[in-house]
Rosetta silent file (secondary structure, phi, psi, omega in degrees, C-alpha in Angstrom):
SEQUENCE: MKGKEFFNKKKKIIVAAIILILLVVISIPISVHFYNLHNYNKYLELGQANLNKEKFDEAANDYKSALKYQSKNKEVINQKLSLVKLLKESKQKYDQAILLFNDKKYLDAINDFNDISKDDKNYYKKAQDKITECKTSYINDNISKAKTDADSKNYSEAITFLDTVLKFDSTCKEASSLKEQYNNEIQKIKDEEAAAKKK
SCORE:     score description
SCORE:     0.000 S_00000001
   1 L     0.000  -73.385  176.049  166.664  115.477   18.434 S_00000001
   2 H   -17.724  -68.140 -175.750  163.367  114.591   20.111 S_00000001
   3 H   -58.006  -44.449 -169.940  165.787  112.683   23.043 S_00000001
   4 H   -66.430  -16.682 -178.926  168.361  115.685   22.999 S_00000001
   5 H   -95.594  -43.996 -175.760  165.523  118.220   23.672 S_00000001
   6 H   -70.200  -19.677  160.322  164.044  116.192   26.199 S_00000001
   7 H   -50.510  -42.918  168.211  167.551  115.592   27.856 S_00000001
   8 H   -68.491  -40.529  161.096  167.727  119.310   27.843 S_00000001
   9 H   -45.329  -67.675 -174.188  164.373  120.013   29.216 S_00000001
  10 H   -44.051  -61.207  178.797  165.012  117.401   31.951 S_00000001
  11 H   -45.741  -67.051  172.158  168.568  119.060   32.800 S_00000001
  12 H   -27.766  -53.888 -179.403  166.901  122.686   32.984 S_00000001
  13 H   -57.795  -40.010  162.287  164.209  121.019   35.226 S_00000001
  14 H   -47.027  -62.110  174.537  167.095  119.999   37.590 S_00000001
  15 H   -62.304  -57.052 -173.835  168.759  122.928   37.630 S_00000001
  16 H   -42.372  -41.605 -175.926  165.765  124.905   38.240 S_00000001
  17 H   -74.360  -39.118 -163.574  164.824  122.756   41.274 S_00000001
  18 H   -51.971  -43.882 -177.907  168.433  122.306   42.586 S_00000001
  19 H   -75.664  -24.687  166.394  168.464  126.394   42.492 S_00000001
  20 H   -74.728  -26.800  155.051  165.103  126.502   44.164 S_00000001
  21 H   -68.800  -22.957  157.213  166.260  124.219   46.546 S_00000001
  22 H   -65.210  -40.185  162.199  169.091  126.317   47.647 S_00000001
  23 H   -17.160  -75.689 -149.371  166.822  129.195   47.595 S_00000001
  24 H   -66.677  -33.721 -175.486  164.791  127.489   50.089 S_00000001
  25 H   -84.609  -45.892  171.786  167.809  126.291   52.389 S_00000001
  26 H   -62.267  -21.358 -150.606  169.355  129.898   52.245 S_00000001
  27 H   -87.356  -33.783 -170.489  166.208  131.738   52.505 S_00000001
  28 H   -73.454  -47.205  174.636  165.102  129.776   55.901 S_00000001
  29 H   -97.056   15.961  166.639  167.783  130.774   58.315 S_00000001
  30 H   -73.062  -83.623 -176.366  168.074  134.145   56.497 S_00000001
  31 H   -40.052  -40.311  178.031  164.161  134.559   57.313 S_00000001
  32 H   -59.156  -43.628 -167.279  164.747  133.095   60.850 S_00000001
  33 H   -70.131  -18.787  174.348  167.474  135.314   61.661 S_00000001
  34 H   -75.772  -37.106  172.061  165.458  138.261   60.329 S_00000001
  35 H   -72.347  -57.088 -167.843  162.432  137.269   62.389 S_00000001
  36 H   -50.550  -48.441  173.774  164.373  136.755   65.566 S_00000001
  37 H   -42.340  -40.519 -170.851  166.045  139.892   64.736 S_00000001
  38 H   -73.245  -69.644 -179.805  162.933  141.996   64.197 S_00000001
  39 H   -56.695  -29.356  178.637  161.259  140.691   67.557 S_00000001
  40 H   -50.959  -45.129 -163.287  164.616  141.436   69.323 S_00000001
  41 H   -78.677  -36.050 -175.682  164.194  145.273   68.454 S_00000001
  42 H   -72.605  -43.339 -179.204  160.496  145.273   69.065 S_00000001
  43 H   -66.405  -34.637  151.985  160.733  143.880   72.788 S_00000001
  44 H   -21.017  -73.870 -177.575  163.697  146.332   72.897 S_00000001
  45 H   -86.456   -5.110  165.429  161.795  148.985   72.316 S_00000001
  46 H   -69.100  -43.177  171.313  158.713  147.954   74.046 S_00000001
  47 H   -54.001  -58.545 -157.029  161.127  147.570   77.082 S_00000001
  48 H   -71.794  -22.211 -179.978  162.589  151.167   76.772 S_00000001
  49 H   -55.751  -61.674 -170.201  158.775  152.513   75.978 S_00000001
  50 H   -63.508  -44.174 -179.361  157.320  150.936   79.469 S_00000001
  51 H   -55.079  -14.579 -175.957  160.823  152.132   81.224 S_00000001
  52 H   -97.109  -29.148  163.360  159.935  155.955   80.434 S_00000001
  53 H   -43.501  -34.500 -152.730  156.523  154.993   81.342 S_00000001
  54 L    66.225   10.005  177.009  157.822  154.011   84.872 S_00000001
  55 L   -85.141   73.835 -169.184  156.146  150.644   84.246 S_00000001
  56 H   -64.593  -58.202 -137.516  159.597  148.869   85.900 S_00000001
  57 H   -85.775  -40.177 -179.164  157.872  145.225   85.973 S_00000001
  58 H   -87.808  -23.951 -162.336  156.696  145.229   81.995 S_00000001
  59 H   -67.759  -48.509 -174.937  160.032  147.080   81.113 S_00000001
  60 H   -72.355  -52.095  161.588  161.719  144.228   82.738 S_00000001
  61 H   -39.308  -58.746 -168.798  159.457  141.150   81.123 S_00000001
  62 H   -73.996  -21.524 -176.962  159.924  142.707   77.690 S_00000001
  63 H   -79.842  -15.113  177.133  163.897  143.052   77.857 S_00000001
  64 H   -87.759  -22.760  174.149  163.664  139.131   79.073 S_00000001
  65 H  -102.235    5.071  152.391  161.728  138.394   76.173 S_00000001
  66 H   -61.302  -42.866  175.392  164.168  140.314   73.610 S_00000001
  67 H   -54.748  -53.865 -157.617  166.737  137.928   75.365 S_00000001
  68 L   -76.446   -5.590 -179.993  165.025  134.790   74.071 S_00000001
  69 L   -94.296  -25.382 -174.608  165.059  136.305   70.491 S_00000001
  70 L  -148.993   70.084  167.398  168.993  137.136   70.852 S_00000001
  71 H   -28.018  -57.795 -167.684  170.539  135.361   73.166 S_00000001
  72 H   -52.809  -27.251 -169.291  174.000  136.128   72.275 S_00000001
  73 H   -80.703   19.661 -166.635  173.027  140.172   73.520 S_00000001
  74 H   -57.099  -33.715 -174.723  172.621  138.740   77.404 S_00000001
  75 H   -70.199  -21.313  169.736  175.356  141.247   78.528 S_00000001
  76 H   -65.952  -60.517  174.860  173.330  143.956   76.982 S_00000001
  77 H   -57.955  -49.920  179.631  169.987  143.065   78.309 S_00000001
  78 H   -46.960  -29.899 -167.899  171.539  142.204   81.714 S_00000001
  79 H   -87.118  -48.445 -177.598  172.678  145.791   81.766 S_00000001
  80 H   -66.629  -25.877 -163.863  169.032  147.027   80.847 S_00000001
  81 H   -98.943  -34.443  169.905  167.522  144.681   83.410 S_00000001
  82 H   -72.280  -47.008 -171.517  170.095  146.311   86.331 S_00000001
  83 H   -48.435  -47.210 -178.521  169.057  149.668   84.846 S_00000001
  84 H   -40.419  -61.477 -173.324  165.091  148.533   85.462 S_00000001
  85 H   -39.125  -53.161 -173.842  166.237  147.542   88.986 S_00000001
  86 H   -47.933  -74.059 -171.820  168.041  150.616   89.573 S_00000001
  87 H   -78.859   -0.312  156.605  165.332  153.176   88.616 S_00000001
  88 H   -53.610  -60.630 -173.890  162.444  150.945   90.375 S_00000001
  89 H   -64.685  -33.057  174.750  164.155  151.081   93.175 S_00000001
  90 H   -65.320  -36.406  171.934  165.074  154.838   93.265 S_00000001
  91 H   -66.702  -42.581 -173.441  161.227  155.355   92.591 S_00000001
  92 H   -58.298  -49.810  174.498  159.970  153.497   95.518 S_00000001
  93 H   -42.414  -60.659 -168.724  162.586  155.634   97.765 S_00000001
  94 H   -42.165  -54.864  179.965  161.585  158.544   96.388 S_00000001
  95 H   -48.048  -65.826 -165.157  157.836  157.726   96.755 S_00000001
  96 H   -56.675  -71.673 -176.907  158.450  156.612  100.817 S_00000001
  97 H   -40.670  -52.706 -177.646  160.359  160.104  101.214 S_00000001
  98 H   -64.282  -39.546  174.189  157.721  162.284  100.056 S_00000001
  99 H   -64.675  -10.133 -172.158  155.619  160.484  102.258 S_00000001
 100 H   -91.361  -35.832 -172.097  157.718  161.085  105.265 S_00000001
 101 H   -66.035  -33.450  173.740  158.400  164.662  104.027 S_00000001
 102 H   -75.906  -21.396  167.742  154.387  164.978  103.905 S_00000001
 103 L   -93.359   24.455  164.901  154.067  163.720  107.478 S_00000001
 104 L    68.448    3.591  178.048  156.760  166.451  108.584 S_00000001
 105 L   -91.096   79.777 -166.386  159.356  163.618  109.386 S_00000001
 106 H   -72.248  -54.953 -159.774  161.920  166.018  107.557 S_00000001
 107 H   -77.883  -24.396  175.601  165.042  164.218  108.897 S_00000001
 108 H   -83.653  -19.945  178.653  163.715  160.592  107.889 S_00000001
 109 H   -80.086  -66.087 -167.861  162.660  161.883  104.562 S_00000001
 110 H   -37.694  -47.055  156.250  166.255  163.609  103.867 S_00000001
 111 H   -47.708  -22.560  173.182  167.634  160.089  104.626 S_00000001
 112 H  -103.306  -13.600  169.527  165.840  158.441  102.345 S_00000001
 113 H   -96.262    0.698  142.307  166.413  160.907   99.453 S_00000001
 114 L   -60.318  -25.553 -176.045  170.060  160.143  100.037 S_00000001
 115 L   -69.650  -25.483 -155.168  169.649  156.928   99.368 S_00000001
 116 L   -92.568  109.258  157.738  168.521  157.315   95.814 S_00000001
 117 L    21.231  119.870  155.195  171.327  156.695   93.176 S_00000001
 118 L   -60.218  -21.737 -178.481  173.285  159.489   91.127 S_00000001
 119 L   -59.758  -22.180 -169.793  172.594  156.792   88.338 S_00000001
 120 L  -101.082   74.364 -160.225  169.163  157.656   88.209 S_00000001
 121 H   -50.114  -38.724 -171.782  169.579  161.184   86.928 S_00000001
 122 H   -65.617  -58.991 -176.397  165.792  162.099   86.988 S_00000001
 123 H   -69.280  -36.590  175.913  165.084  160.967   90.697 S_00000001
 124 H   -34.203  -49.014 -175.007  168.430  161.839   91.817 S_00000001
 125 H   -76.118  -32.334  166.295  167.742  165.772   90.893 S_00000001
 126 H   -63.113  -42.455  170.748  164.514  165.700   92.401 S_00000001
 127 H   -74.028  -37.761 -167.565  165.641  164.246   95.674 S_00000001
 128 H   -75.393  -12.263  171.344  168.252  166.823   95.968 S_00000001
 129 H   -90.600  -32.266  172.848  165.849  169.770   95.635 S_00000001
 130 H   -65.595  -46.810 -176.862  163.489  167.920   98.197 S_00000001
 131 H   -53.292  -22.606 -172.507  166.410  167.636  100.430 S_00000001
 132 H  -109.306   16.415  151.857  167.121  171.244  100.632 S_00000001
 133 H   -57.227  -88.534 -173.521  162.893  171.481  101.066 S_00000001
 134 H   -41.532  -35.842 -174.323  163.046  169.249  103.844 S_00000001
 135 H   -63.990  -60.495  172.729  166.224  171.299  105.354 S_00000001
 136 H   -45.941  -63.010 -159.282  163.957  174.704  105.136 S_00000001
 137 H   -85.071   47.047  153.545  160.655  173.138  106.514 S_00000001
 138 H  -123.871  -16.507 -172.901  162.595  171.393  109.385 S_00000001
 139 H  -110.140  -65.609  163.065  164.369  174.389  110.445 S_00000001
 140 H   -11.900  -66.819 -171.787  160.967  176.698  109.646 S_00000001
 141 H   -52.982  -49.781 -167.373  158.815  174.063  111.921 S_00000001
 142 H   -54.250  -48.743 -179.489  161.361  174.056  114.621 S_00000001
 143 H   -84.454  -10.370  167.553  161.234  177.754  114.957 S_00000001
 144 H   -63.190  -42.883 -165.520  157.430  177.976  114.704 S_00000001
 145 H   -80.778  -25.539  165.017  157.224  175.984  117.291 S_00000001
 146 H   -50.803  -53.245  178.735  160.143  177.860  119.499 S_00000001
 147 H   -63.183  -32.265  162.289  157.750  181.153  119.039 S_00000001
 148 H   -42.133  -75.098  173.506  154.836  179.191  120.103 S_00000001
 149 H   -41.305  -36.757 -174.669  156.406  178.343  123.096 S_00000001
 150 H   -65.832  -26.520 -178.031  157.819  181.886  123.344 S_00000001
 151 H   -50.683  -60.472  168.512  154.119  183.062  123.277 S_00000001
 152 L   -80.255   19.819  177.936  153.589  181.286  126.135 S_00000001
 153 L    59.711   22.055  176.440  156.208  182.474  127.959 S_00000001
 154 L   -91.885  105.866 -177.884  157.772  178.706  127.864 S_00000001
 155 L   -85.255  -58.912 -167.096  161.173  180.242  127.135 S_00000001
 156 H   -54.787  -37.363 -176.547  163.228  177.006  128.076 S_00000001
 157 H   -80.076  -19.875  161.898  161.156  174.884  125.833 S_00000001
 158 H   -83.725   -4.614  171.778  161.402  177.159  122.914 S_00000001
 159 H   -82.652  -29.478 -173.029  165.326  177.634  123.362 S_00000001
 160 H   -79.418  -17.797  168.042  165.136  173.610  122.988 S_00000001
 161 H   -81.254  -45.230 -150.542  163.386  174.017  119.396 S_00000001
 162 H   -95.688  -12.179 -172.121  165.928  176.640  118.505 S_00000001
 163 H   -95.331  -16.664  176.382  169.181  174.387  120.016 S_00000001
 164 H   -71.694  -30.512 -179.232  167.743  171.488  117.557 S_00000001
 165 H   -64.810  -52.232 -167.833  167.863  174.176  114.649 S_00000001
 166 H   -76.903  -26.879  160.958  171.458  175.292  115.505 S_00000001
 167 H   -42.142  -64.504 -173.492  172.241  171.539  115.957 S_00000001
 168 H   -68.012  -38.849 -177.219  171.139  171.114  112.315 S_00000001
 169 L  -141.177   67.981  157.745  172.605  174.441  110.806 S_00000001
 170 L    -6.967  -40.980 -172.918  174.752  176.337  112.948 S_00000001
 171 L   -92.244   -1.236  175.033  174.669  179.113  110.805 S_00000001
 172 L   -52.909  107.679 -177.510  170.969  179.782  111.159 S_00000001
 173 H   -88.948  -13.938  163.597  170.709  183.525  112.324 S_00000001
 174 H   -57.987  -37.273  177.001  167.210  183.611  112.842 S_00000001
 175 H   -64.107  -69.657 -173.429  167.746  180.657  115.667 S_00000001
 176 H   -31.345  -43.444 -171.911  170.537  182.583  117.028 S_00000001
 177 H   -73.945  -45.098 -179.875  168.726  185.766  117.357 S_00000001
 178 H   -62.181  -44.908  164.816  165.720  184.151  118.992 S_00000001
 179 H   -51.387  -49.967  177.494  167.958  182.186  121.430 S_00000001
 180 H   -78.514  -17.721  172.239  169.739  185.342  122.837 S_00000001
 181 H   -71.771  -56.428 -178.859  166.206  186.934  122.960 S_00000001
 182 H   -54.156  -51.689  157.000  164.716  184.253  124.933 S_00000001
 183 H   -39.748  -46.976 -161.175  167.680  183.881  126.921 S_00000001
 184 H   -83.060   -7.873  153.596  167.663  187.346  127.934 S_00000001
 185 H  -106.050   12.299  144.541  164.170  186.914  129.029 S_00000001
 186 H   -42.777  -69.386 -157.819  165.022  183.819  130.910 S_00000001
 187 H   -71.890  -43.553  168.690  167.320  186.222  132.936 S_00000001
 188 H   -57.541  -28.856  170.317  164.877  189.035  133.103 S_00000001
 189 H   -90.189  -17.758  162.358  162.214  186.848  134.950 S_00000001
 190 H   -58.409  -46.716  174.955  165.240  185.655  137.143 S_00000001
 191 H   -58.101  -69.708 -163.366  165.987  189.240  137.924 S_00000001
 192 H   -65.904  -23.866 -178.517  162.279  190.218  138.878 S_00000001
 193 H   -74.327  -44.595 -175.878  161.854  187.161  140.933 S_00000001
 194 H   -47.695  -46.943 -169.313  165.325  187.834  142.946 S_00000001
 195 H   -75.656  -41.502  166.079  164.332  191.386  143.301 S_00000001
 196 H  -101.542   66.929  157.568  160.923  190.595  144.835 S_00000001
 197 H  -105.145  -42.331 -158.601  162.328  187.801  147.138 S_00000001
 198 H   -73.791  -28.514 -176.269  164.718  191.177  148.361 S_00000001
 199 L   -86.971    0.000    0.000  161.428  193.036  149.321 S_00000001
């Protein structure tokens, strides 16, 4: 009887040990999987947070770190890295265009604003608004220079500025009107000089 009890106890211990070993064997891959998944998600979230803050290099590093934990998601991470690159380039182009705008280099600024990708919804919209502002500022700047020259009776130089405006925007009524007015002034001066020669 004692031998049978001993055998049953031994059998229970062996079964418990086998179950324990099986649990350990099963739990290790499950634990590794959840550890990797946790870190993958953590780095994805960090990447998105840094991208939202326009910390592009940090976002790229976070996405690369995420890939270390889920290499099967390489395509998803590559898409995110491409987006980071695009947004970083858009921001750089936008900042460069703003510097040109501030230096009153409106046409160069327009070119840079036009280079911003439509895929960057944020900076593309800002760029389109700035393009409108550049056009208005470019026209106003040239009209102002024309008026300054006209005040000094330099009508030919004034017309040069107005021609620049009309070449840029042929529908600008103010430039057309001023050009007509300055041409009349030039003609009046010629007529006065011709009359003076006749005397």
